[in-house]
Coordinates of N, CA and C in Angstrom, one line a residue:
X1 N 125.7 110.4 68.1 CA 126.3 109.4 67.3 C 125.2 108.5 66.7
X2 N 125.4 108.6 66.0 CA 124.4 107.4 64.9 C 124.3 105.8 65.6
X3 N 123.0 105.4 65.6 CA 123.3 104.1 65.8 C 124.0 102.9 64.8
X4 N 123.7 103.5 63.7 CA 124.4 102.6 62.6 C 126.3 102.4 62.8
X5 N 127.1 103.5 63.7 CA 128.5 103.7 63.8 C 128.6 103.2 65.1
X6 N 127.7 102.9 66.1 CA 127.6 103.2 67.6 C 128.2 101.6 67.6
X7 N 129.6 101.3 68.2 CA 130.1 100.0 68.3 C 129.6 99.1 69.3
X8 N 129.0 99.7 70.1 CA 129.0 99.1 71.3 C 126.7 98.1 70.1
X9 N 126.1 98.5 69.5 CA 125.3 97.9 69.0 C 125.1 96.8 68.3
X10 N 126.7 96.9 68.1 CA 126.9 95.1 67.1 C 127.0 94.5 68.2
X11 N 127.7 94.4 69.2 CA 127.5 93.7 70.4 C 125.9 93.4 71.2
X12 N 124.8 94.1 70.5 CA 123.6 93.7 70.8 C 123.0 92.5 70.0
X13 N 122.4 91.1 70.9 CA 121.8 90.4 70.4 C 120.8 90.9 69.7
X14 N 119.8 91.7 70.0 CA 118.8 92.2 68.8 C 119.4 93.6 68.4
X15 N 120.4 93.9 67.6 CA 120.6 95.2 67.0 C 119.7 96.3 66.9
X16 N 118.8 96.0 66.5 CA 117.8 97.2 66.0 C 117.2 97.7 67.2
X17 N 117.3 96.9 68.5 CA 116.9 97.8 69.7 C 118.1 98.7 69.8
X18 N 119.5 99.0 69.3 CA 120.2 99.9 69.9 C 120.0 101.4 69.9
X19 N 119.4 101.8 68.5 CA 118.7 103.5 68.7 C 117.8 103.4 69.7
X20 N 117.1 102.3 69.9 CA 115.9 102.8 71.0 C 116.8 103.3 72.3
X21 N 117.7 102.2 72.9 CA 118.7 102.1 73.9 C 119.0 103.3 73.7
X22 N 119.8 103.8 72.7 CA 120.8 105.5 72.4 C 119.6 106.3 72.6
X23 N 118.3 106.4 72.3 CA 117.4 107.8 72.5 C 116.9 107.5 73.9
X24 N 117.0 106.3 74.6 CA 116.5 106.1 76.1 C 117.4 106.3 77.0
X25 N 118.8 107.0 76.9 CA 120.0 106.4 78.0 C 119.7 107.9 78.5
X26 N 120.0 109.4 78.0 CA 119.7 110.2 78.9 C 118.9 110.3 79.8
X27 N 117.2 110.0 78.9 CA 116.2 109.9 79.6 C 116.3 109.6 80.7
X28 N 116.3 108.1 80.8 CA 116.5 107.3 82.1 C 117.6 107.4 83.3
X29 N 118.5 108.2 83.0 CA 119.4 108.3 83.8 C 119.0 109.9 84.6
X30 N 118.2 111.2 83.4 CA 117.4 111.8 84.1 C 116.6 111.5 85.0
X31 N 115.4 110.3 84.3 CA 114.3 110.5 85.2 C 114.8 109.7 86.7
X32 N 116.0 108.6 86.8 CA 116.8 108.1 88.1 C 117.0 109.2 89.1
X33 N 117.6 110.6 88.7 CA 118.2 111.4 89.1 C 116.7 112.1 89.8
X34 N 115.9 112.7 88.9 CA 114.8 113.3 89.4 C 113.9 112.4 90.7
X35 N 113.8 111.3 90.5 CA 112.8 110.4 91.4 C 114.0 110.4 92.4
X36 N 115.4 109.9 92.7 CA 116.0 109.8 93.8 C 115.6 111.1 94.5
X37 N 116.0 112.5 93.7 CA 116.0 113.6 94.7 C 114.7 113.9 95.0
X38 N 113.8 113.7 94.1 CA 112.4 114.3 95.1 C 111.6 113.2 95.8
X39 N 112.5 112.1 96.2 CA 112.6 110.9 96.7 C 112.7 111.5 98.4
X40 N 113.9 111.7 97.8 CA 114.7 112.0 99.2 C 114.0 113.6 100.1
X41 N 113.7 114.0 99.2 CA 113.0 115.6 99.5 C 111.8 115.7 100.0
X42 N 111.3 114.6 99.5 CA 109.9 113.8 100.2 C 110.1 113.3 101.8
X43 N 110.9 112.5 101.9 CA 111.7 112.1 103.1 C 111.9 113.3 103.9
X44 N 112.7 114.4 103.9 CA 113.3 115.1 104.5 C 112.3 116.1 104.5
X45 N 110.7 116.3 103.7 CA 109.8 117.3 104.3 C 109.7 116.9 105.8
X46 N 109.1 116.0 105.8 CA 108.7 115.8 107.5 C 109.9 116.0 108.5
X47 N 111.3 116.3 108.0 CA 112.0 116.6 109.0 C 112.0 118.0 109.0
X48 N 112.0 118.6 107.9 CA 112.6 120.2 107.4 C 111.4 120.8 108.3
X49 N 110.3 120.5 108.4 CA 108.9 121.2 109.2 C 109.6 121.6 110.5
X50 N 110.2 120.6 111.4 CA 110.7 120.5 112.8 C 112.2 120.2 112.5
X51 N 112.5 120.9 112.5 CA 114.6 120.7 112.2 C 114.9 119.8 113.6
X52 N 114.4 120.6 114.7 CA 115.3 119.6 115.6 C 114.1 118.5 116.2
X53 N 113.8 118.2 115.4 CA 112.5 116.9 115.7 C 113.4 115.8 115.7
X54 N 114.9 115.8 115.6 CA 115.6 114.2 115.4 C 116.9 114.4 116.0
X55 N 116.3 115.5 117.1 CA 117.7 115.4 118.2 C 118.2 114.6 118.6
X56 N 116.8 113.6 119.8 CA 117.0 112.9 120.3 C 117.6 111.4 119.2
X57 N 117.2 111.3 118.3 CA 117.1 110.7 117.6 C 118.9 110.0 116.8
X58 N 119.4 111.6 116.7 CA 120.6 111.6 116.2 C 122.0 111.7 117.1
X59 N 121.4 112.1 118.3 CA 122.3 111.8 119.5 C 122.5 110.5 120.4
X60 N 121.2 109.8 119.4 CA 121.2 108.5 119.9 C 122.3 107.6 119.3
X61 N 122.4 107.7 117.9 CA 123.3 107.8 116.8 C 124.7 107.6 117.1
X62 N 124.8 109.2 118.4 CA 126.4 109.7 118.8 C 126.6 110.8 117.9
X63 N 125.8 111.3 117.7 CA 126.4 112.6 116.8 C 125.7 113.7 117.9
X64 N 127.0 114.3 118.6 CA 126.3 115.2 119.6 C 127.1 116.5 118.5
X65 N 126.4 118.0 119.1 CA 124.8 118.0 119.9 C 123.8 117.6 118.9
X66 N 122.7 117.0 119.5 CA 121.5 117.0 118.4 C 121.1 118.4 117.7
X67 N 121.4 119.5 118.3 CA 120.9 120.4 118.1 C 121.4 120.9 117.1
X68 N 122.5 120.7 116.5 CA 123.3 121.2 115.3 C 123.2 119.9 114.1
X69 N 123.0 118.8 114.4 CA 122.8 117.8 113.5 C 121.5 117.5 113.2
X70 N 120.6 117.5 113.4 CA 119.1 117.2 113.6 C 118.8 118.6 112.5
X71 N 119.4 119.6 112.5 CA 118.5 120.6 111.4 C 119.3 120.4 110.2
X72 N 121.0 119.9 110.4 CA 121.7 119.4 109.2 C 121.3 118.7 108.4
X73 N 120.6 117.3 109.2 CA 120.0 116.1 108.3 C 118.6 116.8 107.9
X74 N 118.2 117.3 108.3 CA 116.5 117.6 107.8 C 117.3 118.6 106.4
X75 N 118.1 119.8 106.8 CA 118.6 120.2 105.5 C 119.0 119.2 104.6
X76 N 120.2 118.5 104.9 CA 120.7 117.7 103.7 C 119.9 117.1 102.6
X77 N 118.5 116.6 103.6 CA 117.9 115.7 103.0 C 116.5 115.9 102.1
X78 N 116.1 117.2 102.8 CA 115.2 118.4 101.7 C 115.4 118.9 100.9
X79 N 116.7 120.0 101.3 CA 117.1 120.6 100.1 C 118.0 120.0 99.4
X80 N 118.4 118.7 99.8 CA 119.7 118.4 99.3 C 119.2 117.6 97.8
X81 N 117.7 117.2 98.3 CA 116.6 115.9 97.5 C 116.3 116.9 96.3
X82 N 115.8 118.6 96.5 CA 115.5 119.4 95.2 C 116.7 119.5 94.7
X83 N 118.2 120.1 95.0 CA 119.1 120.0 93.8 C 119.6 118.7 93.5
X84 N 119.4 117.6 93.8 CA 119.7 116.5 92.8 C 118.6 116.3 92.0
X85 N 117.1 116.6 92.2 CA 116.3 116.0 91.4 C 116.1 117.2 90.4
X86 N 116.7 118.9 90.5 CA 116.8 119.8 89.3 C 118.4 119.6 88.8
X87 N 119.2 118.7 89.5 CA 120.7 118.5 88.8 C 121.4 120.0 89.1
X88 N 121.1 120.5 90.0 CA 121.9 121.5 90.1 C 123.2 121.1 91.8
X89 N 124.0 121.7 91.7 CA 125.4 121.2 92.3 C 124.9 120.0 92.7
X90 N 124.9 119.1 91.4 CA 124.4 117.4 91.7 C 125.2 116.4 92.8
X91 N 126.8 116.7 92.2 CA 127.9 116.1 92.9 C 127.6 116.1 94.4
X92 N 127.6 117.7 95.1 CA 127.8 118.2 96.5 C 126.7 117.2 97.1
X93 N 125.5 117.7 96.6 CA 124.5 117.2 97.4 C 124.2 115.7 97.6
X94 N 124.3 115.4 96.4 CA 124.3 113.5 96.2 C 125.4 113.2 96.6
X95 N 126.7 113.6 97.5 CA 127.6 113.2 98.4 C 127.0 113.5 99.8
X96 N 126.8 114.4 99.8 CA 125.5 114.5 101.2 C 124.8 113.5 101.9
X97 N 124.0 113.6 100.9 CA 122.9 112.6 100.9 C 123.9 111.1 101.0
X98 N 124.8 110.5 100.5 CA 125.0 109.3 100.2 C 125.7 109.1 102.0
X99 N 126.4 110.5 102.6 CA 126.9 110.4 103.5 C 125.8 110.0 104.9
X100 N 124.4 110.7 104.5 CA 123.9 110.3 105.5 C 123.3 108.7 105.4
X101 N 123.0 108.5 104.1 CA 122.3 106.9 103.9 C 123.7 105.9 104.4
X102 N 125.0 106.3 104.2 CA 125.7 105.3 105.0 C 125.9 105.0 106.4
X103 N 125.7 106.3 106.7 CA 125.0 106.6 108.6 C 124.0 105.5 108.7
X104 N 122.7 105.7 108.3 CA 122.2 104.8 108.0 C 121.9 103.1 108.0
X105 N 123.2 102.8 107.0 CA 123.6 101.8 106.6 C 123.7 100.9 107.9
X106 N 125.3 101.4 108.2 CA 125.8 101.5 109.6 C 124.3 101.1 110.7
X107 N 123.7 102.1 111.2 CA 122.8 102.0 112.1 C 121.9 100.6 112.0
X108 N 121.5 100.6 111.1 CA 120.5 99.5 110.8 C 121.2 98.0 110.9
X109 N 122.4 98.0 109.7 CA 123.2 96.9 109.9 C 123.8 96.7 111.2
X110 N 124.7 97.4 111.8 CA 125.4 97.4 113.1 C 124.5 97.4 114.0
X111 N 124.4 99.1 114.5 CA 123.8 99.4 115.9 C 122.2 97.9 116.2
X112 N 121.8 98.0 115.2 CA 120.4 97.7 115.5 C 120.7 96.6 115.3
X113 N 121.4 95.9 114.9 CA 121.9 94.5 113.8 C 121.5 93.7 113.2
X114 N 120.3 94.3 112.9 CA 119.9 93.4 111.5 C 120.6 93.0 110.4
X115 N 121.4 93.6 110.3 CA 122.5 93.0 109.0 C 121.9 93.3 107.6
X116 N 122.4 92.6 106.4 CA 121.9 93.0 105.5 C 120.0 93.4 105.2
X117 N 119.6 92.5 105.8 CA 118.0 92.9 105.3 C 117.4 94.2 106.1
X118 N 118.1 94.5 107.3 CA 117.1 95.7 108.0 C 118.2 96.9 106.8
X119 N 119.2 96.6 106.4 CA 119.7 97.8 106.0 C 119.9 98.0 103.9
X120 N 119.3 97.1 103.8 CA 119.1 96.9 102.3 C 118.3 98.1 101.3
X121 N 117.4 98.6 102.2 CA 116.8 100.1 101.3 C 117.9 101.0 101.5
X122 N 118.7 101.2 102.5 CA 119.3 102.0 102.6 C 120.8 101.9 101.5
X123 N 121.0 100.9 101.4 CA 122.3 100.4 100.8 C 122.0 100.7 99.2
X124 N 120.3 100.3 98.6 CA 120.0 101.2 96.9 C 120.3 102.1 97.3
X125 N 119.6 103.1 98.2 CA 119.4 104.0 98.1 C 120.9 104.8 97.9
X126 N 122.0 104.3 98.5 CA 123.3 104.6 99.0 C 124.0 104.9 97.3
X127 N 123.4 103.4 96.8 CA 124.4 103.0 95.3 C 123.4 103.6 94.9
X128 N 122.4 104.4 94.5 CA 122.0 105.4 93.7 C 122.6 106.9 93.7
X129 N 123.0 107.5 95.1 CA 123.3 108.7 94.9 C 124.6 108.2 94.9
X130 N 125.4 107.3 94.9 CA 127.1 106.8 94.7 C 127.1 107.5 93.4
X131 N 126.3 106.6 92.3 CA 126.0 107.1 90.7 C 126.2 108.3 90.5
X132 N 125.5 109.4 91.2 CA 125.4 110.8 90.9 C 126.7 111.7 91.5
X133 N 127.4 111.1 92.6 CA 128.2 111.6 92.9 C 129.3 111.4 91.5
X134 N 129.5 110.3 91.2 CA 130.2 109.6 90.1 C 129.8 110.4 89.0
X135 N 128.8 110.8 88.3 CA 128.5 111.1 87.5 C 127.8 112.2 86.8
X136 N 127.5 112.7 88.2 CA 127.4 114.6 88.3 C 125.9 114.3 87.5
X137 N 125.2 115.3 87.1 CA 124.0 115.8 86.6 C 123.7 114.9 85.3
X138 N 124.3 115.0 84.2 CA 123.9 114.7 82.8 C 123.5 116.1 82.0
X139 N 123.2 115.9 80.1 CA 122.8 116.8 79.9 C 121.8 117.7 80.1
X140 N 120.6 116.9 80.6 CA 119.5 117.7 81.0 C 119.5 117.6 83.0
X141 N 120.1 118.9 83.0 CA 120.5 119.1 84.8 C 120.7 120.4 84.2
X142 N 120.6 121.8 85.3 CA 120.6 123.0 85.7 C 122.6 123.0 85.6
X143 N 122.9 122.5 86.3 CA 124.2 122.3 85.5 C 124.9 122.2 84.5
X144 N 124.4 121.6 83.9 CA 124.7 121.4 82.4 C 124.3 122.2 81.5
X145 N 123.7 122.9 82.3 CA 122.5 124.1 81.4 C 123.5 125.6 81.7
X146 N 123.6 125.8 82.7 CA 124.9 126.6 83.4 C 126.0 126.5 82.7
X147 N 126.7 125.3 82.6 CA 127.7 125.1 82.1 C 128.5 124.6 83.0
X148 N 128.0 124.8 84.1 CA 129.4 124.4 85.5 C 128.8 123.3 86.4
X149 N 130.0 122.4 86.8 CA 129.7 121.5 87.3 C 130.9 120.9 88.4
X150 N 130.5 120.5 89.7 CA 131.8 120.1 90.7 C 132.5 119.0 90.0

């Protein structure tokens, strides 16, 4: 769409930034998507090395057995971090992922009870893959490239 037709640009105090805005909105909602997942993939190497490294950890939690949850989260959160950051089955995985940062959430706020501040990275982190679950890949994602998308 042209920025000169684009309605939503008369509503801009400075107009003439709106093409900049229209050639920066994929971009940026790409490069969001790429940095969350090799964010998260980054995070989840150090578990994926030792899957059940977070037995104890996750049973502490109440998610028995560790032994079946502890290589889940190390998956979710490795492999789960490369297909959101290539946009491929973006939805699945950035529901994943959002499901374990609300575990998360929970733990830090409740269990531990720090309340909002001990659980505040976790809660971006939460409303970032929320976005991708909502909003699936974009045009530059392996999905969108495919054609198919959850």
């Amino acid at each position: 769409m042209l920025a000169t037709t684009d309605p939503r640009r008369s509503r801009l105090i400075v107009p003439a930034l709106g093409r900049l805005y229209s050639a920066l909105h994929d971009i940026g909602e790409t490069l969001l998507r790429a940095v969350a997942g090799v964010f998260l993939a980054i995070h989840g190497s150090q578990k994926i090395v030792d899957p059940f490294g977070a037995t104890e950890m996750v049973e502490g939690l109440g998610f028995y057995p560790g032994v079946f949850w502890s290589p889940l989260l190390a998956f979710t959160e490795f492999f789960g971090g490369i297909l959101i950051a290539i946009g491929l089955f973006t939805r699945p995985a950035a529901l994943a992922g959002l499901i374990v940062l609300l575990v998360t959430v929970w733990f830090h706020w409740v269990t531990m009870g720090q309340g909002f501040s001990g659980a505040e990275k976790s809660l971006l982190w939460a409303a970032i893959l929320a976005f991708f679950v909502i909003r699936g890949g974009n045009r530059q994602s392996v999905d969108a490239r495919i054609g198919k998308a959850f």
